[in-house]
Coordinates of N, CA and C in Angstrom, one line a residue:
M993 N 22.1 -0.8 12.7 CA 21.6 -1.2 11.3 C 21.9 -2.7 11.2
K994 N 20.9 -3.4 10.8 CA 21.0 -4.8 10.6 C 21.3 -5.0 9.1
K995 N 22.6 -5.4 8.8 CA 23.0 -5.5 7.4 C 22.4 -6.6 6.6
S996 N 22.1 -7.7 7.3 CA 21.5 -8.8 6.6 C 20.1 -8.4 6.0
D997 N 19.3 -7.7 6.8 CA 18.0 -7.3 6.3 C 18.1 -6.3 5.2
F998 N 19.1 -5.5 5.3 CA 19.3 -4.5 4.2 C 19.7 -5.2 2.9
F999 N 20.6 -6.1 2.9 CA 21.1 -6.7 1.7 C 20.1 -7.7 1.1
V1000 N 19.4 -8.4 2.0 CA 18.3 -9.3 1.5 C 17.2 -8.5 0.9
G1001 N 16.8 -7.4 1.6 CA 15.8 -6.6 1.0 C 16.1 -6.0 -0.4
I1002 N 17.3 -5.6 -0.5 CA 17.8 -5.1 -1.8 C 17.7 -6.2 -2.9
A1003 N 18.2 -7.4 -2.5 CA 18.2 -8.5 -3.4 C 16.8 -8.9 -3.8
L1004 N 15.9 -8.9 -2.9 CA 14.5 -9.2 -3.2 C 13.8 -8.1 -4.1
I1005 N 14.2 -6.9 -3.9 CA 13.7 -5.8 -4.8 C 14.2 -6.0 -6.2
L1006 N 15.5 -6.3 -6.3 CA 16.0 -6.6 -7.7 C 15.3 -7.8 -8.3
L1007 N 15.1 -8.8 -7.6 CA 14.4 -10.0 -8.1 C 13.0 -9.7 -8.5
S1008 N 12.3 -8.9 -7.7 CA 10.9 -8.5 -8.0 C 10.9 -7.7 -9.2
V1009 N 11.8 -6.7 -9.4 CA 11.8 -5.9 -10.6 C 12.0 -6.8 -11.8
A1010 N 12.9 -7.7 -11.7 CA 13.2 -8.7 -12.8 C 11.9 -9.4 -13.2
V1011 N 11.2 -9.9 -12.2 CA 9.9 -10.7 -12.4 C 8.9 -9.7 -13.1
W1012 N 8.8 -8.5 -12.6 CA 7.9 -7.5 -13.1 C 8.2 -7.3 -14.6
I1013 N 9.4 -7.1 -14.9 CA 9.8 -6.8 -16.3 C 9.6 -8.0 -17.2
T1014 N 10.0 -9.2 -16.7 CA 9.8 -10.4 -17.5 C 8.3 -10.7 -17.8
S1015 N 7.5 -10.6 -16.7 CA 6.1 -10.9 -16.9 C 5.3 -9.9 -17.7
G1016 N 5.9 -8.7 -17.9 CA 5.3 -7.8 -18.8 C 5.4 -8.2 -20.3
G1017 N 6.3 -9.1 -20.6 CA 6.4 -9.6 -22.0 C 5.6 -10.8 -22.3
F1018 N 4.8 -11.3 -21.3 CA 4.0 -12.5 -21.6 C 2.9 -12.1 -22.6
P1019 N 2.6 -13.0 -23.5 CA 1.6 -12.7 -24.5 C 0.2 -12.6 -23.9
S1020 N -0.5 -11.7 -24.5 CA -1.9 -11.4 -23.9 C -2.8 -12.5 -24.5
V1021 N -3.9 -12.7 -23.7 CA -4.9 -13.7 -24.1 C -6.2 -13.0 -24.3
G1022 N -6.6 -12.8 -25.5 CA -7.9 -12.2 -25.8 C -8.0 -10.7 -25.3
D1023 N -9.3 -10.4 -25.0 CA -9.6 -9.0 -24.6 C -9.8 -8.9 -23.1
T1024 N -9.1 -9.7 -22.3 CA -9.3 -9.7 -20.9 C -8.2 -8.9 -20.2
D1025 N -8.6 -8.3 -19.0 CA -7.6 -7.5 -18.3 C -6.6 -8.4 -17.5
V1026 N -7.0 -9.6 -17.2 CA -6.2 -10.5 -16.4 C -5.6 -11.5 -17.4
G1027 N -4.3 -11.3 -17.7 CA -3.6 -12.1 -18.6 C -2.6 -13.0 -17.8
P1028 N -1.7 -13.7 -18.5 CA -0.7 -14.5 -17.8 C 0.3 -13.7 -17.0
G1029 N 0.5 -12.5 -17.3 CA 1.4 -11.7 -16.5 C 0.8 -11.0 -15.2
F1030 N -0.5 -11.1 -15.1 CA -1.2 -10.4 -14.0 C -0.7 -10.9 -12.6
F1031 N -0.8 -12.2 -12.3 CA -0.4 -12.7 -11.0 C 1.1 -12.6 -10.7
P1032 N 2.0 -12.9 -11.6 CA 3.4 -12.6 -11.3 C 3.6 -11.2 -11.0
R1033 N 3.0 -10.2 -11.7 CA 3.2 -8.8 -11.4 C 2.6 -8.4 -10.0
L1034 N 1.4 -9.0 -9.7 CA 0.8 -8.8 -8.4 C 1.7 -9.2 -7.3
I1035 N 2.3 -10.4 -7.4 CA 3.2 -11.0 -6.4 C 4.4 -10.1 -6.3
A1036 N 5.0 -9.8 -7.5 CA 6.2 -9.0 -7.5 C 6.0 -7.6 -6.9
G1037 N 4.8 -7.0 -7.1 CA 4.5 -5.7 -6.5 C 4.4 -5.8 -5.0
G1038 N 3.8 -6.9 -4.5 CA 3.7 -7.1 -3.1 C 5.1 -7.3 -2.5
L1039 N 5.9 -8.1 -3.2 CA 7.2 -8.4 -2.7 C 8.1 -7.1 -2.7
I1040 N 7.9 -6.2 -3.7 CA 8.6 -5.0 -3.7 C 8.3 -4.1 -2.4
L1041 N 7.0 -4.0 -2.2 CA 6.5 -3.3 -1.0 C 7.1 -3.8 0.3
L1042 N 7.0 -5.1 0.5 CA 7.5 -5.7 1.7 C 9.0 -5.6 1.8
S1043 N 9.7 -5.7 0.7 CA 11.2 -5.6 0.7 C 11.6 -4.1 1.0
V1044 N 10.8 -3.2 0.5 CA 11.1 -1.8 0.9 C 11.0 -1.6 2.4
L1045 N 9.9 -2.2 3.0 CA 9.7 -2.1 4.4 C 10.9 -2.8 5.2
M1046 N 11.3 -3.9 4.6 CA 12.5 -4.6 5.2 C 13.7 -3.8 5.2
V1047 N 14.0 -3.1 4.1 CA 15.2 -2.3 4.0 C 15.0 -1.1 4.9
A1048 N 13.9 -0.5 5.0 CA 13.6 0.6 5.9 C 13.8 0.2 7.4
G1049 N 13.3 -1.0 7.7 CA 13.4 -1.5 9.0 C 14.9 -1.9 9.4
S1050 N 15.7 -2.1 8.4 CA 17.1 -2.5 8.7 C 17.9 -1.3 9.4
F1051 N 17.3 -0.1 9.3 CA 18.0 1.1 9.8 C 17.6 1.3 11.3
R1052 N 16.7 0.5 11.8 CA 16.4 0.7 13.3 C 17.7 0.3 14.1
P1053 N 17.8 0.9 15.2 CA 19.0 0.5 16.1 C 18.9 -0.9 16.6
L1054 N 20.0 -1.6 16.7 CA 20.0 -2.9 17.1 C 19.8 -3.0 18.6
P1055 N 19.3 -4.1 19.2 CA 19.1 -4.2 20.6 C 20.4 -4.0 21.4
N1056 N 20.3 -3.4 22.6 CA 21.5 -3.1 23.4 C 22.2 -4.3 23.9
S1057 N 21.5 -5.3 24.3 CA 22.1 -6.5 24.8 C 21.8 -7.7 24.0
E1058 N 22.6 -8.8 24.2 CA 22.4 -10.0 23.4 C 21.2 -10.7 23.8
E1059 N 20.7 -10.5 25.1 CA 19.5 -11.1 25.5 C 18.3 -10.6 24.7
D1060 N 18.3 -9.4 24.3 CA 17.2 -8.9 23.5 C 17.1 -9.4 22.1
A1061 N 18.2 -9.8 21.5 CA 18.3 -10.3 20.2 C 18.0 -11.8 20.1
A1062 N 17.1 -12.2 19.2 CA 16.8 -13.6 19.0 C 17.9 -14.3 18.3
P1063 N 18.3 -15.5 18.7 CA 19.4 -16.2 18.0 C 18.9 -16.7 16.6
T1064 N 19.8 -16.7 15.7 CA 19.5 -17.2 14.3 C 19.7 -18.7 14.3
L1065 N 18.7 -19.4 13.9 CA 18.8 -20.9 13.9 C 19.3 -21.3 12.5
W1066 N 20.6 -21.2 12.3 CA 21.1 -21.5 11.0 C 20.9 -23.0 10.6
G1067 N 21.1 -23.9 11.6 CA 20.9 -25.3 11.3 C 19.5 -25.6 10.8
R1068 N 18.5 -25.1 11.5 CA 17.1 -25.3 11.0 C 16.8 -24.6 9.7
T1069 N 17.4 -23.4 9.5 CA 17.2 -22.7 8.2 C 17.8 -23.5 7.1
V1070 N 19.0 -24.1 7.2 CA 19.6 -24.9 6.1 C 18.8 -26.2 5.9
L1071 N 18.3 -26.8 7.0 CA 17.5 -28.0 6.9 C 16.2 -27.7 6.3
G1072 N 15.6 -26.5 6.5 CA 14.4 -26.1 5.9 C 14.5 -26.0 4.4
I1073 N 15.7 -25.4 4.0 CA 15.9 -25.3 2.5 C 16.1 -26.7 1.9
V1074 N 16.8 -27.5 2.6 CA 17.0 -28.9 2.1 C 15.7 -29.6 2.0
C1075 N 14.8 -29.4 3.0 CA 13.5 -30.1 3.0 C 12.7 -29.6 1.8
T1076 N 12.8 -28.3 1.4 CA 12.1 -27.8 0.3 C 12.5 -28.4 -1.0
F1077 N 13.8 -28.7 -1.2 CA 14.3 -29.4 -2.4 C 13.8 -30.8 -2.4
V1078 N 13.8 -31.5 -1.2 CA 13.3 -32.8 -1.1 C 11.8 -32.8 -1.4
F1079 N 11.1 -31.8 -1.0 CA 9.6 -31.7 -1.3 C 9.4 -31.6 -2.8
L1080 N 10.3 -30.8 -3.5 CA 10.1 -30.7 -5.0 C 10.4 -32.1 -5.6
A1081 N 11.3 -32.8 -5.1 CA 11.6 -34.2 -5.7 C 10.4 -35.1 -5.4
L1082 N 9.8 -35.0 -4.2 CA 8.7 -35.8 -3.9 C 7.5 -35.5 -4.7
V1083 N 7.3 -34.2 -5.0 CA 6.2 -33.7 -5.9 C 6.4 -34.3 -7.3
Y1084 N 7.6 -34.4 -7.8 CA 7.9 -34.9 -9.1 C 7.6 -36.4 -9.1
L1085 N 7.9 -37.1 -8.0 CA 7.7 -38.6 -8.0 C 6.3 -38.9 -7.6
G1086 N 5.8 -38.4 -6.4 CA 4.5 -38.9 -5.9 C 3.4 -38.0 -6.1
G1087 N 3.7 -36.8 -6.6 CA 2.6 -35.8 -6.9 C 2.4 -34.8 -5.7
F1088 N 1.7 -33.8 -6.0 CA 1.4 -32.7 -5.1 C 0.6 -33.2 -3.9
H1089 N -0.4 -34.0 -4.2 CA -1.4 -34.5 -3.2 C -0.8 -35.3 -2.1
L1090 N 0.3 -36.1 -2.4 CA 1.0 -36.9 -1.4 C 2.1 -36.1 -0.7
A1091 N 2.8 -35.4 -1.5 CA 4.1 -34.7 -1.0 C 3.7 -33.5 -0.1
T1092 N 2.7 -32.8 -0.4 CA 2.4 -31.5 0.4 C 2.1 -31.8 1.9
P1093 N 1.2 -32.7 2.2 CA 0.9 -32.9 3.6 C 2.1 -33.4 4.4
V1094 N 2.9 -34.2 3.8 CA 4.2 -34.7 4.4 C 5.1 -33.6 4.7
F1095 N 5.3 -32.7 3.6 CA 6.2 -31.6 3.8 C 5.7 -30.6 4.8
L1096 N 4.4 -30.3 4.8 CA 3.9 -29.3 5.8 C 4.0 -29.9 7.2
F1097 N 3.7 -31.1 7.4 CA 3.8 -31.7 8.7 C 5.3 -31.7 9.2
G1098 N 6.2 -32.1 8.3 CA 7.6 -32.1 8.6 C 8.2 -30.7 8.9
F1099 N 7.7 -29.7 8.2 CA 8.2 -28.3 8.4 C 7.7 -27.8 9.7
M1100 N 6.4 -28.1 10.0 CA 5.9 -27.6 11.3 C 6.7 -28.3 12.5
W1101 N 7.0 -29.6 12.3 CA 7.8 -30.3 13.3 C 9.2 -29.7 13.5
L1102 N 9.8 -29.4 12.3 CA 11.1 -28.9 12.3 C 11.2 -27.6 13.0
F1103 N 10.2 -26.7 12.9 CA 10.3 -25.4 13.5 C 9.5 -25.4 14.9
G1104 N 9.4 -26.5 15.5 CA 9.0 -26.6 16.9 C 7.5 -26.8 17.2
Y1105 N 6.7 -26.9 16.3 CA 5.3 -27.2 16.6 C 5.1 -28.7 16.8
R1106 N 4.9 -29.1 18.1 CA 4.9 -30.5 18.5 C 3.5 -31.0 18.9
K1107 N 2.5 -30.6 18.2 CA 1.2 -31.2 18.4 C 0.8 -32.0 17.2
P1108 N 1.0 -33.3 17.2 CA 0.9 -34.2 16.0 C -0.5 -34.2 15.4
V1109 N -1.5 -34.2 16.2 CA -2.9 -34.3 15.7 C -3.2 -33.0 15.0
A1110 N -2.9 -31.9 15.6 CA -3.1 -30.5 15.0 C -2.3 -30.4 13.7
S1111 N -1.0 -30.8 13.8 CA -0.2 -30.7 12.6 C -0.7 -31.5 11.4
I1112 N -1.1 -32.7 11.7 CA -1.7 -33.5 10.6 C -2.9 -32.9 10.0
L1113 N -3.8 -32.4 10.9 CA -5.0 -31.7 10.5 C -4.7 -30.5 9.7
V1114 N -3.8 -29.6 10.1 CA -3.5 -28.4 9.3 C -2.9 -28.8 8.0
A1115 N -2.0 -29.8 8.0 CA -1.3 -30.2 6.7 C -2.3 -30.7 5.7
V1116 N -3.3 -31.5 6.2 CA -4.3 -32.1 5.3 C -5.2 -31.0 4.8
L1117 N -5.7 -30.1 5.7 CA -6.6 -29.1 5.4 C -6.0 -28.0 4.4
V1118 N -4.8 -27.7 4.6 CA -4.1 -26.7 3.7 C -3.9 -27.4 2.3
T1119 N -3.6 -28.6 2.3 CA -3.5 -29.3 1.0 C -4.8 -29.4 0.3
L1120 N -5.9 -29.7 1.0 CA -7.2 -29.7 0.5 C -7.6 -28.3 0.0
L1121 N -7.3 -27.3 0.7 CA -7.7 -25.9 0.3 C -7.0 -25.5 -1.0
I1122 N -5.7 -25.9 -1.0 CA -4.9 -25.6 -2.3 C -5.5 -26.3 -3.4
Y1123 N -5.9 -27.6 -3.2 CA -6.5 -28.4 -4.3 C -7.8 -27.8 -4.7
L1124 N -8.6 -27.4 -3.8 CA -9.9 -26.8 -4.1 C -9.8 -25.5 -4.9
I1125 N -8.8 -24.7 -4.5 CA -8.6 -23.4 -5.2 C -8.1 -23.6 -6.6
F1126 N -7.0 -24.4 -6.7 CA -6.4 -24.6 -8.0 C -7.1 -25.5 -9.0
E1127 N -7.4 -26.7 -8.5 CA -7.9 -27.7 -9.4 C -9.4 -27.5 -9.7
T1128 N -10.2 -27.1 -8.6 CA -11.6 -27.0 -8.8 C -12.0 -25.6 -9.3
A1129 N -11.5 -24.6 -8.6 CA -12.0 -23.2 -8.9 C -11.3 -22.6 -10.1
L1130 N -9.9 -22.8 -10.2 CA -9.2 -22.2 -11.3 C -8.9 -23.1 -12.4
Q1131 N -9.2 -24.4 -12.3 CA -9.0 -25.4 -13.3 C -7.6 -25.5 -13.7
V1132 N -6.7 -25.4 -12.7 CA -5.2 -25.6 -12.9 C -4.8 -26.9 -12.3
P1133 N -4.4 -27.9 -13.2 CA -4.0 -29.2 -12.6 C -2.8 -29.1 -11.8
L1134 N -2.8 -29.8 -10.7 CA -1.6 -29.9 -9.8 C -0.8 -31.2 -10.2
P1135 N 0.5 -31.2 -10.0 CA 1.3 -32.3 -10.5 C 0.9 -33.6 -9.9
A1136 N 0.7 -34.6 -10.7 CA 0.3 -36.0 -10.3 C 1.5 -36.8 -9.9
G1137 N 2.6 -36.5 -10.4 CA 3.8 -37.3 -10.1 C 4.0 -38.4 -11.1
V1138 N 5.2 -38.7 -11.4 CA 5.5 -39.7 -12.4 C 5.1 -41.1 -12.0
L1139 N 4.9 -41.4 -10.7 CA 4.5 -42.7 -10.3 C 3.0 -42.9 -10.5
F1140 N 2.2 -41.9 -10.7 CA 0.8 -42.0 -10.9 C 0.3 -41.5 -12.2
E1141 N 1.1 -41.2 -13.1 CA 0.7 -40.8 -14.5 C 0.4 -41.9 -15.4

């Protein structure tokens, strides 16, 4: 049994249930089926399903030898979390459009993807795709940053 998967899965289930309950109290907007609570509930439901699978998978037997088990890269994990908070600060300052490609490129580099041209291309295209989905299709403005407001 892998205890970390079990406890993280349980914690995610509890978080998802809290999001589900909280988003149920969002006020409705007109006579539409898709209100402000729809997407949080959709994501919470998906996270509950995946967390249940994680908890169930935690009961599989552990590998017999240490060679079979992949090492946990705690340094990279902690650095990834720190980078995420730095990204949030950069979004606040410089806006989503500048911070996101830098963050994506840095994150790919941090976790071992060492092809700079491909990384830059992916970072820019993902940022562009997010922009097109949110600002163009859904009419949801992305943060411009305090430096550009």
